mmCIF file of C-alpha atoms in Angstrom:
data_model
loop_
_atom_site.group_PDB
_atom_site.id
_atom_site.type_symbol
_atom_site.label_atom_id
_atom_site.label_comp_id
_atom_site.label_asym_id
_atom_site.label_seq_id
_atom_site.Cartn_x
_atom_site.Cartn_y
_atom_site.Cartn_z
ATOM 1 C CA MET T 1 0.000 0.000 0.000
ATOM 2 C CA PRO T 2 1.532 3.393 -0.957
ATOM 3 C CA GLU T 3 2.145 6.013 1.695
ATOM 4 C CA PRO T 4 -0.578 8.678 1.842
ATOM 5 C CA LEU T 5 0.275 11.893 0.047
ATOM 6 C CA TRP T 6 -0.755 13.922 3.076
ATOM 7 C CA PRO T 7 0.103 11.855 6.188
ATOM 8 C CA GLY T 8 -1.574 14.394 8.487
ATOM 9 C CA GLY T 9 -4.707 14.622 6.343
ATOM 10 C CA GLU T 10 -5.353 16.730 3.291
ATOM 11 C CA PRO T 11 -4.366 20.355 3.927
ATOM 12 C CA GLU T 12 -6.538 23.319 3.070
ATOM 13 C CA LEU T 13 -5.305 24.544 -0.325
ATOM 14 C CA PRO T 14 -7.479 27.547 -1.232
ATOM 15 C CA LEU T 15 -5.735 28.333 -4.498
ATOM 16 C CA TRP T 16 -6.044 24.730 -5.683
ATOM 17 C CA GLU T 17 -9.727 24.858 -4.748
ATOM 18 C CA LEU T 18 -9.955 28.011 -6.866
ATOM 19 C CA VAL T 19 -8.421 26.197 -9.854
ATOM 20 C CA GLN T 20 -10.931 23.366 -9.513
ATOM 21 C CA THR T 21 -13.790 25.864 -9.222
ATOM 22 C CA TYR T 22 -12.496 27.776 -12.258
ATOM 23 C CA HIS T 23 -12.993 24.693 -14.455
ATOM 24 C CA VAL T 24 -16.632 24.326 -13.402
ATOM 25 C CA VAL T 25 -17.327 28.046 -13.834
ATOM 26 C CA ALA T 26 -15.541 28.190 -17.207
ATOM 27 C CA ARG T 27 -17.687 25.338 -18.539
ATOM 28 C CA GLY T 28 -20.812 27.164 -17.374
ATOM 29 C CA PHE T 29 -19.787 30.433 -18.979
ATOM 30 C CA THR T 30 -18.808 28.629 -22.180
ATOM 31 C CA ASP T 31 -22.382 27.327 -22.367
ATOM 32 C CA VAL T 32 -23.861 30.769 -21.600
ATOM 33 C CA PHE T 33 -21.807 32.553 -24.268
ATOM 34 C CA ALA T 34 -22.281 29.808 -26.862
ATOM 35 C CA THR T 35 -25.956 30.792 -27.035
ATOM 36 C CA VAL T 36 -24.871 33.948 -28.890
ATOM 37 C CA GLY T 37 -21.810 32.504 -30.624
ATOM 38 C CA LEU T 38 -19.179 33.980 -28.297
ATOM 39 C CA THR T 39 -16.373 32.530 -26.249
ATOM 40 C CA PRO T 40 -15.759 33.751 -22.691
ATOM 41 C CA THR T 41 -12.704 35.674 -23.882
ATOM 42 C CA GLN T 42 -14.634 37.329 -26.717
ATOM 43 C CA PHE T 43 -17.251 38.367 -24.173
ATOM 44 C CA GLY T 44 -14.420 39.861 -22.087
ATOM 45 C CA VAL T 45 -13.290 41.935 -25.067
ATOM 46 C CA LEU T 46 -16.790 43.245 -25.766
ATOM 47 C CA ALA T 47 -17.466 43.953 -22.089
ATOM 48 C CA SER T 48 -14.146 45.810 -21.762
ATOM 49 C CA LEU T 49 -14.971 47.979 -24.773
ATOM 50 C CA ALA T 50 -18.607 48.565 -23.808
ATOM 51 C CA ASP T 51 -17.930 51.672 -21.703
ATOM 52 C CA GLY T 52 -16.983 53.566 -24.838
ATOM 53 C CA ASP T 53 -13.200 53.593 -24.511
ATOM 54 C CA ASP T 54 -11.179 52.590 -27.517
ATOM 55 C CA LEU T 55 -8.361 50.421 -26.247
ATOM 56 C CA SER T 56 -5.208 49.263 -27.977
ATOM 57 C CA GLN T 57 -4.727 45.524 -28.271
ATOM 58 C CA ALA T 58 -2.045 45.694 -25.568
ATOM 59 C CA GLU T 59 -4.382 47.574 -23.198
ATOM 60 C CA LEU T 60 -7.192 45.175 -23.967
ATOM 61 C CA ALA T 61 -4.958 42.130 -23.385
ATOM 62 C CA ARG T 62 -4.051 43.502 -19.947
ATOM 63 C CA ALA T 63 -7.693 44.244 -19.149
ATOM 64 C CA ILE T 64 -8.862 40.697 -19.896
ATOM 65 C CA MET T 65 -5.616 39.052 -18.744
ATOM 66 C CA VAL T 66 -4.488 37.327 -21.928
ATOM 67 C CA ARG T 67 -1.255 37.567 -23.860
ATOM 68 C CA PRO T 68 -1.274 40.152 -26.670
ATOM 69 C CA GLN T 69 -0.451 37.379 -29.162
ATOM 70 C CA SER T 70 -3.607 35.494 -28.119
ATOM 71 C CA LEU T 71 -5.701 38.609 -28.443
ATOM 72 C CA ALA T 72 -4.837 39.060 -32.134
ATOM 73 C CA GLU T 73 -6.749 35.904 -33.090
ATOM 74 C CA ILE T 74 -9.662 36.811 -30.829
ATOM 75 C CA THR T 75 -10.014 40.324 -32.224
ATOM 76 C CA THR T 76 -9.729 39.074 -35.801
ATOM 77 C CA ALA T 77 -12.816 36.921 -35.268
ATOM 78 C CA LEU T 78 -14.701 39.829 -33.685
ATOM 79 C CA LEU T 79 -13.654 42.182 -36.515
ATOM 80 C CA GLN T 80 -14.834 39.665 -39.132
ATOM 81 C CA ARG T 81 -18.221 39.413 -37.411
ATOM 82 C CA GLY T 82 -18.521 43.210 -37.268
ATOM 83 C CA LEU T 83 -18.663 43.234 -33.458
ATOM 84 C CA VAL T 84 -15.611 45.506 -33.053
ATOM 85 C CA GLU T 85 -13.843 47.930 -35.354
ATOM 86 C CA ARG T 86 -10.369 49.401 -35.512
ATOM 87 C CA GLU T 87 -9.705 53.068 -34.936
ATOM 88 C CA GLY T 88 -6.620 54.592 -36.475
ATOM 89 C CA PRO T 89 -4.135 53.656 -39.169
ATOM 90 C CA GLY T 90 -2.483 50.719 -37.416
ATOM 91 C CA GLY T 91 0.787 49.285 -38.555
ATOM 92 C CA ARG T 92 3.872 48.219 -36.680
ATOM 93 C CA GLY T 93 4.575 50.479 -33.720
ATOM 94 C CA ARG T 94 1.386 52.500 -34.157
ATOM 95 C CA ARG T 95 -1.418 52.463 -31.646
ATOM 96 C CA THR T 96 -4.639 51.125 -33.093
ATOM 97 C CA GLY T 97 -7.646 51.341 -30.877
ATOM 98 C CA LEU T 98 -10.487 48.884 -30.921
ATOM 99 C CA ARG T 99 -14.071 49.974 -30.402
ATOM 100 C CA ILE T 100 -17.285 48.019 -29.954
ATOM 101 C CA THR T 101 -19.788 48.410 -32.799
ATOM 102 C CA PRO T 102 -23.560 48.721 -32.466
ATOM 103 C CA ALA T 103 -23.795 45.037 -33.470
ATOM 104 C CA GLY T 104 -21.306 44.127 -30.737
ATOM 105 C CA ARG T 105 -23.238 46.155 -28.184
ATOM 106 C CA ALA T 106 -26.523 44.491 -29.253
ATOM 107 C CA LEU T 107 -24.983 41.020 -28.886
ATOM 108 C CA LEU T 108 -23.554 41.950 -25.493
ATOM 109 C CA ASN T 109 -26.961 43.231 -24.365
ATOM 110 C CA GLU T 110 -28.549 39.994 -25.601
ATOM 111 C CA VAL T 111 -26.295 37.798 -23.433
ATOM 112 C CA LEU T 112 -26.153 39.995 -20.307
ATOM 113 C CA PRO T 113 -29.363 38.602 -18.758
ATOM 114 C CA ALA T 114 -27.915 35.073 -18.975
ATOM 115 C CA VAL T 115 -24.640 36.314 -17.444
ATOM 116 C CA GLY T 116 -26.613 37.854 -14.582
ATOM 117 C CA ALA T 117 -28.600 34.666 -14.084
ATOM 118 C CA PHE T 118 -25.428 32.550 -14.016
ATOM 119 C CA ASN T 119 -24.029 34.851 -11.302
ATOM 120 C CA SER T 120 -27.260 34.910 -9.276
ATOM 121 C CA PRO T 121 -27.657 33.517 -5.763
ATOM 122 C CA ALA T 122 -29.992 30.874 -7.201
ATOM 123 C CA THR T 123 -27.134 29.534 -9.350
ATOM 124 C CA THR T 124 -24.150 30.125 -7.066
ATOM 125 C CA GLY T 125 -25.782 29.255 -3.761
ATOM 126 C CA LEU T 126 -24.258 32.417 -2.274
ATOM 127 C CA THR T 127 -26.184 35.212 -0.627
ATOM 128 C CA ALA T 128 -25.720 38.724 -2.009
ATOM 129 C CA ARG T 129 -23.418 39.492 0.937
ATOM 130 C CA GLU T 130 -21.361 36.323 0.358
ATOM 131 C CA GLY T 131 -21.099 37.156 -3.357
ATOM 132 C CA THR T 132 -19.787 40.619 -2.526
ATOM 133 C CA GLU T 133 -17.276 39.137 -0.078
ATOM 134 C CA LEU T 134 -16.150 36.551 -2.634
ATOM 135 C CA ILE T 135 -15.557 39.294 -5.191
ATOM 136 C CA ARG T 136 -13.508 41.242 -2.657
ATOM 137 C CA MET T 137 -11.412 38.193 -1.796
ATOM 138 C CA LEU T 138 -10.860 37.219 -5.436
ATOM 139 C CA ARG T 139 -9.773 40.757 -6.326
ATOM 140 C CA THR T 140 -7.331 40.688 -3.404
ATOM 141 C CA LEU T 141 -5.874 37.410 -4.630
ATOM 142 C CA ARG T 142 -5.637 38.609 -8.221
ATOM 143 C CA SER T 143 -3.933 41.820 -7.164
ATOM 144 C CA ARG T 144 -1.528 40.055 -4.826
ATOM 145 C CA LEU T 145 -0.571 37.302 -7.285
ATOM 146 C CA SER T 146 -0.360 39.462 -10.431
#
């Protein structure tokens, strides 16, 4: 019989628990966004642009926490669908902003009720107060580990 991995019992590993929870949540959001033909990352792009700012690809990559190289493929798909548009001349070394289009805003508005429902106490099992506390704790972790 092999020795137990944790002779004193399994320790509390909050960050590992977070990784396991991420997988469940990501699958749920993938299903939510698939109803309108988006991926979770594409939703992140549209949501980041929805306040009216035009962001460069580098700024947008930082905002949604992906590598700039990954964002190029994501934005290409959104540009082809007419959900975002480029602002400025572009080219190597030049800042090119991205802006959400009316079609992108309409698609975002279409999926927002499902996003709200997926985050609701009925789905998460958390009270409003617990949800607020979870957000605070997750932001602390993200800030500390970034």
